[in-house]
């Protein structure tokens, strides 16, 4: 298959591209910079220049492909205060892909998230997000729109990823917690630390995207969660041990002061099941779990 991938040089995309190539697919990656284009070319992919705002480019690339994996999201503006703007741009891109793929029965795979899906209980693939007008629900509505493309002749599916997609080179949530622990001199968790985050190694996530584009049925909801939930106190213990700093509870009212931008959800309890996903696609995560990955030490290497 000729597969068009957005976000192809990003954290997940840079694992998805070789996964697809190794399986014999041709990959066309969207690149918004010379650096991204060079990385994709070196990996063995073809390149289309543009951004997720270039809707005509997206339509043309999708129409010329046998399937699309949409990983790109404007994380830069999302994490600097304009999550709604990032989510609205994502929706426009998904609508453009829908226009290009309608009536073709070609696959379209959208990356989404599981965080906040069913707080306090184990979420399954059958749980649907709440759309209530909040900025976060804009992205939730986009995932529902992607699933709705199944009624328009698109083999659409949504991969809802764990908030922790870990592995060597990760600059996401785990790296942020480690940086906070270094800066504060303590490795913190919120309250009693029993709240759980699902986790998946980026290489296992990459394989799930490959399986989805190859054979997920239209309208499938898939969970990229190799571990249902890892307690944040356990994460803090590993971080504290590697950094040689005390491990301590942070009071909920001090979350924003201690954790910064992560303070709003560091106490989120969001266990997630991926049983239906594993059964549907025979997805078997094979890479280290979160705590084992942290214990390998690569998260704690410094360059200066």
CSV table of C-alpha atoms in Angstrom, one decimal:
chain,number,residue,atom,x,y,z
A,1,UNK,CA,0.0,0.0,0.0
A,2,UNK,CA,1.0,3.6,-0.6
A,3,UNK,CA,0.3,5.3,2.8
A,4,UNK,CA,0.2,9.0,3.4
A,5,UNK,CA,1.4,9.9,6.9
A,6,UNK,CA,1.1,13.3,8.6
A,7,UNK,CA,3.3,13.9,11.6
A,8,UNK,CA,5.6,11.4,10.0
A,9,UNK,CA,8.8,12.9,11.6
A,10,UNK,CA,7.3,13.3,15.0
A,11,UNK,CA,7.6,11.1,18.1
A,12,UNK,CA,5.1,8.5,17.1
A,13,UNK,CA,5.4,9.1,13.3
A,14,UNK,CA,9.2,8.4,13.3
A,15,UNK,CA,8.4,4.9,14.6
A,16,UNK,CA,5.4,4.4,12.4
A,17,UNK,CA,7.3,5.1,9.2
A,18,UNK,CA,9.9,2.3,9.6
A,19,UNK,CA,7.2,0.0,10.8
A,20,UNK,CA,5.3,0.5,7.6
A,21,UNK,CA,8.4,0.3,5.4
A,22,UNK,CA,9.5,-2.9,7.0
A,23,UNK,CA,6.1,-4.4,6.3
A,24,UNK,CA,6.6,-3.6,2.6
A,25,UNK,CA,4.4,-0.5,2.3
A,26,UNK,CA,5.4,2.7,0.5
A,27,UNK,CA,5.3,5.8,2.7
A,28,UNK,CA,4.6,9.4,1.8
A,29,UNK,CA,5.2,11.7,4.7
A,30,UNK,CA,4.1,15.3,5.2
A,31,UNK,CA,7.0,17.6,6.0
A,32,UNK,CA,6.8,21.2,7.0
A,33,UNK,CA,10.5,21.9,7.2
A,34,UNK,CA,13.7,21.0,5.5
A,35,UNK,CA,14.8,19.1,8.6
A,36,UNK,CA,11.7,16.9,8.6
A,37,UNK,CA,11.9,16.3,4.9
A,38,UNK,CA,15.6,15.2,5.2
A,39,UNK,CA,14.7,12.8,8.1
A,40,UNK,CA,11.9,11.2,6.0
A,41,UNK,CA,14.1,10.9,3.0
A,42,UNK,CA,16.8,9.2,5.0
A,43,UNK,CA,14.2,6.8,6.5
A,44,UNK,CA,13.2,5.8,3.0
A,45,UNK,CA,9.9,7.6,2.7
A,46,UNK,CA,8.8,10.0,-0.1
A,47,UNK,CA,8.0,13.6,0.9
A,48,UNK,CA,5.1,16.0,0.4
A,49,UNK,CA,5.9,19.5,1.6
A,50,UNK,CA,3.2,21.3,3.6
A,51,UNK,CA,1.5,21.6,6.9
A,52,UNK,CA,-1.9,20.5,8.3
A,53,UNK,CA,-3.2,23.9,7.3
A,54,UNK,CA,-2.6,23.2,3.6
A,55,UNK,CA,-5.9,21.5,3.0
A,56,UNK,CA,-5.5,21.2,-0.8
A,57,UNK,CA,-2.2,19.5,-0.2
A,58,UNK,CA,-3.8,17.1,2.2
A,59,UNK,CA,-6.6,16.3,-0.2
A,60,UNK,CA,-4.3,15.7,-3.1
A,61,UNK,CA,-1.9,13.5,-1.1
A,62,UNK,CA,-4.8,11.4,0.3
A,63,UNK,CA,-6.4,11.0,-3.1
A,64,UNK,CA,-3.1,9.7,-4.5
A,65,UNK,CA,-2.6,7.2,-1.7
A,66,UNK,CA,-4.1,3.8,-0.7
A,67,UNK,CA,-4.6,5.0,2.9
A,68,UNK,CA,-3.9,7.8,5.4
A,69,UNK,CA,-2.5,7.8,8.9
A,70,UNK,CA,-3.1,11.2,10.5
A,71,UNK,CA,-0.7,11.7,13.4
A,72,UNK,CA,0.0,15.5,13.2
A,73,UNK,CA,-1.4,17.8,15.8
A,74,UNK,CA,-0.4,21.4,16.6
A,75,UNK,CA,1.1,20.5,20.0
A,76,UNK,CA,3.2,23.7,19.9
A,77,UNK,CA,0.2,26.0,20.1
A,78,UNK,CA,-1.9,23.5,22.1
A,79,UNK,CA,0.6,23.5,25.0
A,80,UNK,CA,1.2,27.3,24.8
A,81,UNK,CA,-2.5,28.1,25.6
A,82,UNK,CA,-4.4,27.6,22.4
A,83,UNK,CA,-5.6,24.0,22.6
A,84,UNK,CA,-8.9,25.0,20.9
A,85,UNK,CA,-7.1,26.5,17.9
A,86,UNK,CA,-5.0,23.3,17.5
A,87,UNK,CA,-8.1,21.1,17.8
A,88,UNK,CA,-10.0,23.2,15.3
A,89,UNK,CA,-7.1,22.9,12.8
A,90,UNK,CA,-7.1,19.2,13.3
A,91,UNK,CA,-10.8,19.0,12.6
A,92,UNK,CA,-10.4,20.9,9.3
A,93,UNK,CA,-7.7,18.4,8.3
A,94,UNK,CA,-9.9,15.5,9.1
A,95,UNK,CA,-12.7,17.0,7.1
A,96,UNK,CA,-10.4,17.4,4.1
A,97,UNK,CA,-9.3,13.8,4.3
A,98,UNK,CA,-12.9,12.8,4.5
A,99,UNK,CA,-13.7,14.7,1.3
A,100,UNK,CA,-10.8,13.0,-0.5
A,101,UNK,CA,-11.4,9.5,0.6
A,102,UNK,CA,-15.3,9.4,0.6
A,103,UNK,CA,-16.6,6.4,-1.4
A,104,UNK,CA,-13.2,4.7,-1.8
A,105,UNK,CA,-13.3,2.2,1.1
A,106,UNK,CA,-9.7,3.2,1.7
A,107,UNK,CA,-8.4,3.3,5.3
A,108,UNK,CA,-8.1,6.4,7.4
A,109,UNK,CA,-6.5,6.2,10.8
A,110,UNK,CA,-6.7,9.1,13.3
A,111,UNK,CA,-4.5,9.4,16.4
A,112,UNK,CA,-6.5,10.6,19.4
A,113,UNK,CA,-6.2,10.1,23.2
A,114,UNK,CA,-7.7,8.2,26.1
A,115,UNK,CA,-7.0,10.7,28.9
A,116,UNK,CA,-10.1,11.8,30.6
A,117,UNK,CA,-12.3,9.4,28.7
A,118,UNK,CA,-13.8,7.8,31.9
A,119,UNK,CA,-12.1,9.3,35.0
A,120,UNK,CA,-12.0,6.9,38.0
A,121,UNK,CA,-12.9,3.7,36.2
A,122,UNK,CA,-11.4,1.5,33.5
A,123,UNK,CA,-12.3,2.8,30.1
A,124,UNK,CA,-12.9,0.4,27.2
A,125,UNK,CA,-13.1,0.9,23.4
A,126,UNK,CA,-16.9,1.1,23.8
A,127,UNK,CA,-16.7,4.3,25.8
A,128,UNK,CA,-17.3,7.4,23.7
A,129,UNK,CA,-16.0,10.9,24.7
A,130,UNK,CA,-18.2,13.6,25.9
A,131,UNK,CA,-18.7,16.6,23.7
A,132,UNK,CA,-19.6,19.6,25.9
A,133,UNK,CA,-18.2,22.6,24.1
A,134,UNK,CA,-14.9,22.7,26.1
A,135,UNK,CA,-11.6,23.0,24.2
A,136,UNK,CA,-10.8,19.4,24.9
A,137,UNK,CA,-14.1,18.2,23.6
A,138,UNK,CA,-13.4,19.9,20.2
A,139,UNK,CA,-10.8,17.1,19.7
A,140,UNK,CA,-13.2,14.5,21.0
A,141,UNK,CA,-15.7,15.7,18.4
A,142,UNK,CA,-13.1,15.3,15.7
A,143,UNK,CA,-12.5,11.6,16.7
A,144,UNK,CA,-16.3,11.0,16.4
A,145,UNK,CA,-16.3,12.7,13.0
A,146,UNK,CA,-13.5,10.4,11.9
A,147,UNK,CA,-15.5,7.4,12.9
A,148,UNK,CA,-18.5,8.8,11.1
A,149,UNK,CA,-16.6,8.6,7.8
A,150,UNK,CA,-17.4,4.9,7.9
A,151,UNK,CA,-20.9,5.8,6.7
A,152,UNK,CA,-19.4,7.7,3.7
A,153,UNK,CA,-17.4,4.8,2.4
A,154,UNK,CA,-14.1,5.3,4.3
A,155,UNK,CA,-12.5,2.5,6.3
A,156,UNK,CA,-11.9,4.8,9.2
A,157,UNK,CA,-10.6,4.0,12.6
A,158,UNK,CA,-9.4,5.9,15.7
A,159,UNK,CA,-6.3,4.9,17.7
A,160,UNK,CA,-6.8,6.4,21.2
A,161,UNK,CA,-3.3,6.6,22.6
A,162,UNK,CA,-2.1,6.5,26.2
A,163,UNK,CA,-1.0,9.8,27.6
A,164,UNK,CA,2.4,8.1,28.2
A,165,UNK,CA,3.9,6.9,24.9
A,166,UNK,CA,7.4,6.2,26.3
A,167,UNK,CA,10.7,5.1,24.9
A,168,UNK,CA,14.2,6.4,24.3
A,169,UNK,CA,14.2,10.0,23.1
A,170,UNK,CA,10.8,10.8,24.7
A,171,UNK,CA,10.4,14.5,25.5
A,172,UNK,CA,6.8,14.2,26.7
A,173,UNK,CA,5.1,13.7,30.0
A,174,UNK,CA,7.7,11.4,31.6
A,175,UNK,CA,10.5,13.7,30.6
A,176,UNK,CA,8.6,16.7,32.0
A,177,UNK,CA,8.0,14.9,35.4
A,178,UNK,CA,11.8,14.1,35.5
A,179,UNK,CA,12.7,17.7,34.7
A,180,UNK,CA,10.3,18.9,37.5
A,181,UNK,CA,11.9,16.5,40.0
A,182,UNK,CA,15.3,17.8,39.0
A,183,UNK,CA,14.2,21.5,39.4
A,184,UNK,CA,12.3,21.0,42.7
A,185,UNK,CA,14.8,18.6,44.3
A,186,UNK,CA,12.0,16.1,45.0
A,187,UNK,CA,10.1,13.6,43.0
A,188,UNK,CA,6.4,14.3,43.5
A,189,UNK,CA,3.1,12.7,43.0
A,190,UNK,CA,-0.4,14.1,43.8
A,191,UNK,CA,-2.2,13.1,46.9
A,192,UNK,CA,-1.8,9.4,47.7
A,193,UNK,CA,-0.4,8.7,44.3
A,194,UNK,CA,-2.7,5.8,43.6
A,195,UNK,CA,-4.1,7.4,40.5
A,196,UNK,CA,-3.1,5.5,37.3
A,197,UNK,CA,-2.0,6.4,33.8
A,198,UNK,CA,-2.1,3.9,31.0
A,199,UNK,CA,1.1,3.6,29.1
A,200,UNK,CA,2.5,2.2,25.8
A,201,UNK,CA,5.9,1.9,24.3
A,202,UNK,CA,6.2,4.0,21.1
A,203,UNK,CA,7.3,0.9,19.1
A,204,UNK,CA,4.2,-1.0,20.2
A,205,UNK,CA,2.1,2.0,19.3
A,206,UNK,CA,3.7,2.1,15.9
A,207,UNK,CA,2.8,-1.5,15.3
A,208,UNK,CA,-0.8,-0.8,16.3
A,209,UNK,CA,-1.1,2.0,13.7
A,210,UNK,CA,0.3,-0.4,11.0
A,211,UNK,CA,-2.3,-3.0,11.9
A,212,UNK,CA,-5.0,-0.4,11.9
A,213,UNK,CA,-4.3,0.8,8.4
A,214,UNK,CA,-3.9,-2.7,7.1
A,215,UNK,CA,-7.0,-4.4,8.6
A,216,UNK,CA,-9.1,-2.4,11.1
A,217,UNK,CA,-12.7,-2.5,10.1
A,218,UNK,CA,-14.6,0.7,9.4
A,219,UNK,CA,-15.6,2.5,12.5
A,220,UNK,CA,-13.2,0.7,14.8
A,221,UNK,CA,-12.1,2.3,18.1
A,222,UNK,CA,-8.7,1.1,19.1
A,223,UNK,CA,-6.8,1.6,22.4
A,224,UNK,CA,-3.0,2.1,22.3
A,225,UNK,CA,-2.5,1.0,25.9
A,226,UNK,CA,0.0,-1.8,26.7
A,227,UNK,CA,-0.5,-1.3,30.4
A,228,UNK,CA,-4.0,-0.5,31.8
A,229,UNK,CA,-2.7,1.9,34.5
A,230,UNK,CA,0.6,2.6,36.3
A,231,UNK,CA,0.3,4.3,39.7
A,232,UNK,CA,2.0,7.8,39.7
A,233,UNK,CA,3.5,7.0,43.1
A,234,UNK,CA,5.4,4.1,41.5
A,235,UNK,CA,6.6,6.4,38.7
A,236,UNK,CA,7.8,8.9,41.3
A,237,UNK,CA,9.6,6.2,43.2
A,238,UNK,CA,11.7,5.2,40.1
A,239,UNK,CA,12.4,8.9,39.2
A,240,UNK,CA,13.5,9.6,42.8
A,241,UNK,CA,15.8,6.6,42.9
A,242,UNK,CA,17.5,7.5,39.6
A,243,UNK,CA,17.9,11.2,40.5
A,244,UNK,CA,18.8,10.6,44.1
A,245,UNK,CA,16.1,12.9,45.4
A,246,UNK,CA,13.3,12.3,48.0
A,247,UNK,CA,9.9,11.1,46.9
A,248,UNK,CA,7.0,13.1,48.3
A,249,UNK,CA,3.3,13.7,48.1
A,250,UNK,CA,2.2,17.1,46.8
A,251,UNK,CA,-1.1,18.5,48.1
A,252,UNK,CA,-3.8,18.9,45.4
A,253,UNK,CA,-4.0,22.6,46.1
A,254,UNK,CA,-0.3,22.9,45.3
A,255,UNK,CA,-0.4,21.0,42.0
A,256,UNK,CA,-0.1,24.0,39.7
A,257,UNK,CA,2.7,25.5,41.7
A,258,UNK,CA,4.7,22.3,41.8
A,259,UNK,CA,4.0,20.7,38.4
A,260,UNK,CA,3.4,23.8,36.3
A,261,UNK,CA,1.3,23.1,33.2
A,262,UNK,CA,0.9,19.5,34.1
A,263,UNK,CA,-0.8,20.4,37.4
A,264,UNK,CA,-4.2,20.2,35.9
A,265,UNK,CA,-4.1,16.5,35.1
A,266,UNK,CA,-1.2,15.0,37.0
A,267,UNK,CA,-3.8,13.6,39.5
A,268,UNK,CA,-6.0,12.1,36.8
A,269,UNK,CA,-7.0,8.5,37.4
A,270,UNK,CA,-7.5,7.1,33.9
A,271,UNK,CA,-7.1,3.3,33.6
A,272,UNK,CA,-7.8,1.9,30.1
A,273,UNK,CA,-8.4,-1.5,28.7
A,274,UNK,CA,-7.2,-2.6,25.3
A,275,UNK,CA,-8.6,-6.1,25.4
A,276,UNK,CA,-11.0,-5.5,22.4
A,277,UNK,CA,-8.1,-4.0,20.4
A,278,UNK,CA,-5.8,-7.0,21.1
A,279,UNK,CA,-8.6,-9.4,20.1
A,280,UNK,CA,-9.6,-7.5,17.0
A,281,UNK,CA,-6.1,-7.0,15.5
A,282,UNK,CA,-4.0,-9.6,17.3
A,283,UNK,CA,-2.0,-6.7,18.7
A,284,UNK,CA,0.5,-8.0,21.3
A,285,UNK,CA,2.7,-5.4,22.9
A,286,UNK,CA,6.3,-6.7,23.1
A,287,UNK,CA,8.4,-3.8,24.4
A,288,UNK,CA,9.2,-2.8,28.0
A,289,UNK,CA,6.5,-1.4,30.3
A,290,UNK,CA,6.8,2.1,31.6
A,291,UNK,CA,8.6,1.3,34.9
A,292,UNK,CA,11.0,-1.0,33.2
A,293,UNK,CA,11.7,1.5,30.5
A,294,UNK,CA,12.4,4.2,33.1
A,295,UNK,CA,14.7,1.9,34.9
A,296,UNK,CA,16.8,1.5,31.8
A,297,UNK,CA,18.2,4.9,32.6
A,298,UNK,CA,17.9,6.6,29.2
A,299,UNK,CA,15.4,9.1,30.5
A,300,UNK,CA,18.0,10.4,33.0
A,301,UNK,CA,20.9,11.0,30.6
A,302,UNK,CA,21.9,14.7,30.4
A,303,UNK,CA,23.9,16.4,27.7
A,304,UNK,CA,25.4,19.2,29.7
